[in-house]
Amino acid sequence: MQTEHNSKGELARYFLRLGCLGFGGPVALVGQMERELVNDKKWLTKEQMRESIAICQSLPGPLAIQVGIYVAWLRCGFWGAWIGGWCFILPNFIIVAALGALYVYLGDLQPVTAIFYGVSPAVIALILHSCYRLAKLGMEDWLQWAIAGVCLVVTVVLQAEVALLFIGAGIVGILYYGKIFKRSSTAMQIAFIPAAAPAVAPVAGGSTLGKLLLFFLKAGSLTFGSGLVIVPFLEQGLVQQYGWLNEREFLVAVAIGMISPGPVVITATFVGYLVAGFWGALVSTVGIFLPSFLLVLIAAPLLARHRGNPNVQGFVKGAYAAAIGTILGACILLGKIAIGDWLTIAIALVSLAVLFRWKVSNPMLIAATAIVGLVAYPWLQPAWVMIK
């Protein structure tokens, strides 16, 4: 790693731009990073990108920001990781905190309903297209596809991603691809990192700001992969346990996370603003993302030193396959929310065709489908849409 030749300023500018313009959830964002950093900028090789995705998917926390932190670490070292990661988060924090202020002070965000109606099917198309690109990047043989199939079924049946799937898939990868009788302790240490996370997760207590911080630290420590994973956890805590939000406010927060650029878990910023204003938004944002920095920076040097070890490579291959399967499963679950009539089916299919046929930017696709939603929703008045 030659950090002396890399510009932290260039890194900061890239992640600020990605934070402003990156739409479509974790898979779409990772796919965009893969396209821009591997194919366009040549900052990473395909192998480095595949390794980054698999390593981050096997750790607790939101996938997109973790891949961004890991990529920034590869590019510019320890401080580059902090710079790149927070630059990735900052634009989205400003946008979502502003939307939170509008919601609090203006009473409602009725256009969110129409935008959500048009954008959500396009988000499904973005996830599917990005998952196709990621599968081409790292799926190599029948075992990986078998692991992906099992993880897909489990995700759909249980309606959540199961953390142990990634550990189990990694162990299968070690057994099949690695040299089990000469295995290094590194692979086992990697497996124990996410498994140990629940034991050190904090329990909320104290003031409202303290409770928010600790709640979102726990959320960031215990959830795997995509923004969909965090939704049931947040609903239970925010609506049922603490009563900070009602069901409608929670659904608005989820919609904001989906239609805004950057990582989907920026929902935490909106929630924090609704509960405790600007400082609530700030501590919630720090809480949801801080575990990602700590986990990636603890694991990254260890993994970098041993990336050639067959057992580590086997773990990465198994976890990568689990990522593909759980992402597809999450896509099916999310599709049940996003697609409910002929127009949303048409938006999803046309968006998917456009993405495969032309190199359309994510912001352009999101903007176009948002306009469709704004025009069509008042005319159709679909009763099934999440936000009433």
Coordinates of C-alpha atoms in Angstrom, one line a residue, residues 8-277:
K8 CA -6.6 12.4 0.4
G9 CA -8.2 15.5 -1.2
E10 CA -9.1 13.5 -4.3
L11 CA -10.5 10.7 -2.1
A12 CA -12.6 13.3 -0.1
R13 CA -14.0 14.8 -3.3
Y14 CA -14.9 11.4 -4.7
F15 CA -16.8 10.3 -1.6
L16 CA -18.5 13.7 -1.2
R17 CA -19.8 13.3 -4.8
L18 CA -20.8 9.7 -4.1
G19 CA -22.7 10.8 -1.0
C20 CA -24.5 13.5 -3.0
L21 CA -25.4 11.4 -6.1
G22 CA -25.3 7.7 -5.0
F23 CA -28.9 6.3 -5.0
G24 CA -30.4 2.9 -4.8
G25 CA -29.3 1.3 -1.5
P26 CA -26.3 -0.7 -0.6
V27 CA -26.0 -2.9 -3.6
A28 CA -26.5 -0.1 -6.1
L29 CA -23.9 2.0 -4.2
V30 CA -21.4 -0.8 -4.1
G31 CA -22.0 -1.5 -7.8
Q32 CA -21.4 2.2 -8.5
M33 CA -18.1 2.1 -6.6
E34 CA -17.1 -1.1 -8.5
R35 CA -17.9 0.6 -11.8
E36 CA -16.1 3.9 -11.1
L37 CA -13.2 2.8 -9.0
V38 CA -12.3 -0.4 -10.9
N39 CA -13.3 0.4 -14.5
D40 CA -13.0 4.2 -14.6
K41 CA -10.4 5.4 -12.1
K42 CA -8.4 2.2 -11.8
W43 CA -7.9 2.7 -8.1
L44 CA -8.6 -1.0 -7.4
T45 CA -8.3 -4.3 -9.1
K46 CA -11.4 -6.5 -9.5
E47 CA -9.9 -8.9 -7.0
Q48 CA -9.4 -6.1 -4.4
M49 CA -13.0 -4.9 -5.0
R50 CA -14.4 -8.5 -4.6
E51 CA -12.4 -8.9 -1.4
S52 CA -13.6 -5.6 -0.1
I53 CA -17.2 -6.5 -0.6
A54 CA -17.0 -10.0 0.9
I55 CA -15.0 -8.8 3.9
C56 CA -17.5 -6.0 4.7
Q57 CA -20.5 -8.2 4.1
S58 CA -19.2 -10.6 6.7
L59 CA -19.1 -7.9 9.3
P60 CA -22.0 -6.3 11.2
G61 CA -23.2 -2.9 9.9
P62 CA -24.3 -1.2 6.6
L63 CA -22.6 -2.7 3.6
A64 CA -22.1 0.5 1.4
I65 CA -20.4 2.6 4.0
Q66 CA -18.2 -0.3 5.1
V67 CA -17.0 -0.9 1.6
G68 CA -16.4 2.8 1.2
I69 CA -14.3 2.9 4.4
Y70 CA -12.4 -0.2 3.4
V71 CA -11.7 1.1 -0.1
A72 CA -10.5 4.5 1.4
W73 CA -8.3 2.5 3.8
L74 CA -6.7 0.6 0.8
R75 CA -6.2 3.9 -1.0
C76 CA -5.0 6.3 1.7
G77 CA -4.5 4.4 4.9
F78 CA -6.0 4.9 8.4
W79 CA -6.8 8.6 8.2
G80 CA -8.0 8.2 4.6
A81 CA -10.6 5.7 5.9
W82 CA -11.9 8.3 8.3
I83 CA -11.9 11.1 5.8
G84 CA -13.5 9.0 3.0
G85 CA -16.1 7.5 5.3
W86 CA -17.3 10.7 6.9
C87 CA -17.3 12.5 3.5
F88 CA -19.5 9.7 2.2
I89 CA -21.9 10.3 5.1
L90 CA -21.9 14.1 5.3
P91 CA -24.0 15.1 2.2
N92 CA -26.7 12.6 3.1
F93 CA -26.7 13.8 6.7
I94 CA -27.3 17.4 5.6
I95 CA -30.1 16.4 3.2
V96 CA -31.9 14.1 5.6
A97 CA -31.6 16.4 8.6
A98 CA -33.1 19.2 6.5
L99 CA -35.9 16.9 5.5
G100 CA -36.4 16.1 9.2
A101 CA -36.6 19.8 10.0
L102 CA -39.2 20.3 7.2
Y103 CA -41.3 17.4 8.5
V104 CA -41.2 18.7 12.1
Y105 CA -41.8 22.4 11.3
L106 CA -44.2 22.1 8.3
G107 CA -46.2 19.3 9.7
D108 CA -46.0 16.7 6.9
L109 CA -44.3 15.7 3.7
Q110 CA -47.2 14.7 1.4
P111 CA -45.0 14.7 -1.8
V112 CA -43.0 11.9 -0.2
T113 CA -45.9 9.5 -0.8
A114 CA -45.9 10.2 -4.5
I115 CA -42.1 10.2 -4.8
F116 CA -41.9 6.9 -2.9
Y117 CA -44.5 5.4 -5.2
G118 CA -42.5 6.2 -8.3
V119 CA -38.9 5.7 -7.0
S120 CA -39.3 2.4 -5.1
P121 CA -39.8 0.2 -8.2
A122 CA -36.7 1.8 -9.7
V123 CA -34.8 1.0 -6.5
I124 CA -35.7 -2.6 -7.0
A125 CA -34.3 -2.5 -10.5
L126 CA -31.1 -0.8 -9.3
I127 CA -30.6 -3.5 -6.7
L128 CA -31.2 -6.3 -9.2
H129 CA -28.8 -4.8 -11.8
S130 CA -26.1 -4.1 -9.3
C131 CA -26.5 -7.7 -7.9
Y132 CA -26.0 -9.0 -11.4
R133 CA -22.7 -7.0 -11.7
L134 CA -21.6 -8.2 -8.3
A135 CA -22.3 -11.8 -9.2
K136 CA -20.3 -11.5 -12.4
L137 CA -17.4 -10.1 -10.3
G138 CA -17.2 -12.8 -7.6
M139 CA -19.4 -15.9 -8.2
E140 CA -17.1 -18.6 -9.6
D141 CA -18.5 -22.1 -9.1
W142 CA -21.5 -24.3 -8.1
L143 CA -20.8 -24.2 -4.4
Q144 CA -21.0 -20.4 -4.2
W145 CA -24.3 -20.5 -6.1
A146 CA -25.6 -23.3 -3.7
I147 CA -24.7 -21.1 -0.7
A148 CA -26.4 -18.1 -2.4
G149 CA -29.5 -20.2 -3.0
V150 CA -29.7 -21.4 0.6
C151 CA -29.2 -17.9 1.9
L152 CA -31.9 -16.5 -0.4
V153 CA -34.5 -19.0 0.8
V154 CA -33.6 -18.5 4.5
T155 CA -33.8 -14.7 4.1
V156 CA -37.2 -14.9 2.4
V157 CA -38.7 -17.4 4.8
L158 CA -37.5 -15.6 8.0
Q159 CA -38.0 -12.1 6.4
A160 CA -34.7 -11.0 7.7
E161 CA -31.0 -11.5 7.1
V162 CA -29.5 -13.9 9.6
A163 CA -26.0 -12.9 10.8
L164 CA -24.9 -16.5 11.3
L165 CA -25.5 -17.2 7.6
F166 CA -22.4 -15.3 6.8
I167 CA -20.3 -17.0 9.4
G168 CA -21.6 -20.4 8.4
A169 CA -21.0 -19.7 4.7
G170 CA -17.5 -18.5 5.5
I171 CA -16.8 -21.7 7.4
V172 CA -18.1 -23.8 4.5
G173 CA -15.7 -21.8 2.3
I174 CA -12.8 -22.5 4.5
L175 CA -13.6 -26.3 4.5
Y176 CA -14.0 -26.4 0.7
Y177 CA -11.5 -23.9 -0.6
G178 CA -9.0 -23.7 2.2
K179 CA -6.4 -26.0 3.7
I180 CA -8.3 -27.0 6.8
F181 CA -5.5 -28.9 8.4
K182 CA -3.1 -26.0 8.0
R183 CA -5.7 -23.3 8.7
S184 CA -4.4 -20.1 10.3
S185 CA -6.0 -18.5 13.3
T186 CA -6.7 -15.5 11.2
A187 CA -9.7 -17.0 9.5
M188 CA -11.2 -18.0 12.9
Q189 CA -10.5 -14.5 14.2
I190 CA -12.4 -13.0 11.3
A191 CA -15.3 -15.3 12.0
F192 CA -15.3 -14.4 15.7
I193 CA -15.4 -10.6 15.1
P194 CA -19.1 -10.4 14.0
A195 CA -20.1 -13.3 16.3
A196 CA -18.7 -11.4 19.3
A197 CA -20.5 -8.1 18.4
P198 CA -23.7 -8.9 20.3
A199 CA -21.8 -9.4 23.5
V200 CA -20.4 -5.9 23.5
A201 CA -23.5 -4.1 22.2
P202 CA -24.7 -1.4 24.6
V203 CA -28.0 -1.2 26.3
A204 CA -29.8 2.1 26.1
G205 CA -30.2 4.2 29.2
G206 CA -30.0 7.7 30.6
S207 CA -31.1 10.8 28.7
T208 CA -32.9 10.8 25.4
L209 CA -29.7 11.7 23.5
G210 CA -27.8 9.0 25.4
K211 CA -30.6 6.5 24.6
L212 CA -30.5 7.4 20.9
L213 CA -26.7 7.1 20.7
L214 CA -26.7 3.7 22.5
F215 CA -29.7 2.4 20.5
F216 CA -28.1 3.2 17.2
L217 CA -24.7 2.0 18.3
K218 CA -26.4 -1.3 18.9
A219 CA -28.2 -1.2 15.6
G220 CA -25.0 -0.5 13.7
S221 CA -23.2 -3.3 15.6
L222 CA -25.9 -6.0 15.1
T223 CA -27.3 -5.6 11.6
F224 CA -25.8 -7.1 8.5
G225 CA -25.6 -6.0 4.9
S226 CA -28.5 -4.0 3.5
G227 CA -30.8 -1.3 4.8
L228 CA -33.7 -3.7 4.8
V229 CA -32.1 -5.7 7.6
I230 CA -32.2 -2.7 10.0
V231 CA -35.9 -2.0 9.4
P232 CA -37.5 -4.7 11.7
F233 CA -34.9 -3.9 14.4
L234 CA -35.7 -0.2 14.2
E235 CA -39.4 -0.7 14.2
Q236 CA -39.3 -2.8 17.3
G237 CA -37.1 -0.3 19.2
L238 CA -38.4 3.0 18.0
V239 CA -42.2 2.2 17.8
Q240 CA -42.8 -0.6 20.2
Q241 CA -40.0 -0.4 22.9
Y242 CA -39.5 3.4 23.3
G243 CA -42.6 4.8 21.6
W244 CA -40.5 7.6 20.1
L245 CA -42.3 7.3 16.7
N246 CA -45.7 6.1 15.6
E247 CA -46.1 3.7 12.7
R248 CA -46.7 6.4 10.1
E249 CA -43.7 8.4 11.2
F250 CA -41.6 5.3 11.1
L251 CA -42.7 4.5 7.5
V252 CA -41.9 8.1 6.5
A253 CA -38.4 7.7 7.9
V254 CA -37.9 4.4 6.0
A255 CA -39.1 6.2 2.8
I256 CA -36.7 9.0 3.3
G257 CA -33.8 6.5 3.8
M258 CA -34.8 4.8 0.5
I259 CA -35.2 7.9 -1.7
S260 CA -32.2 9.9 -0.4
P261 CA -28.7 9.4 -1.8
G262 CA -26.1 7.6 0.2
P263 CA -26.5 4.6 2.6
V264 CA -30.1 3.6 3.3
V265 CA -29.4 3.5 7.1
I266 CA -29.3 7.3 7.0
T267 CA -32.9 6.8 8.2
A268 CA -31.3 7.1 11.6
T269 CA -30.6 10.8 11.0
F270 CA -34.3 11.5 10.2
V271 CA -35.4 9.5 13.2
G272 CA -33.0 11.3 15.5
Y273 CA -34.3 14.7 14.3
L274 CA -37.9 13.7 14.9
V275 CA -37.0 12.5 18.4
A276 CA -34.6 15.2 19.6
G277 CA -34.0 17.8 16.9

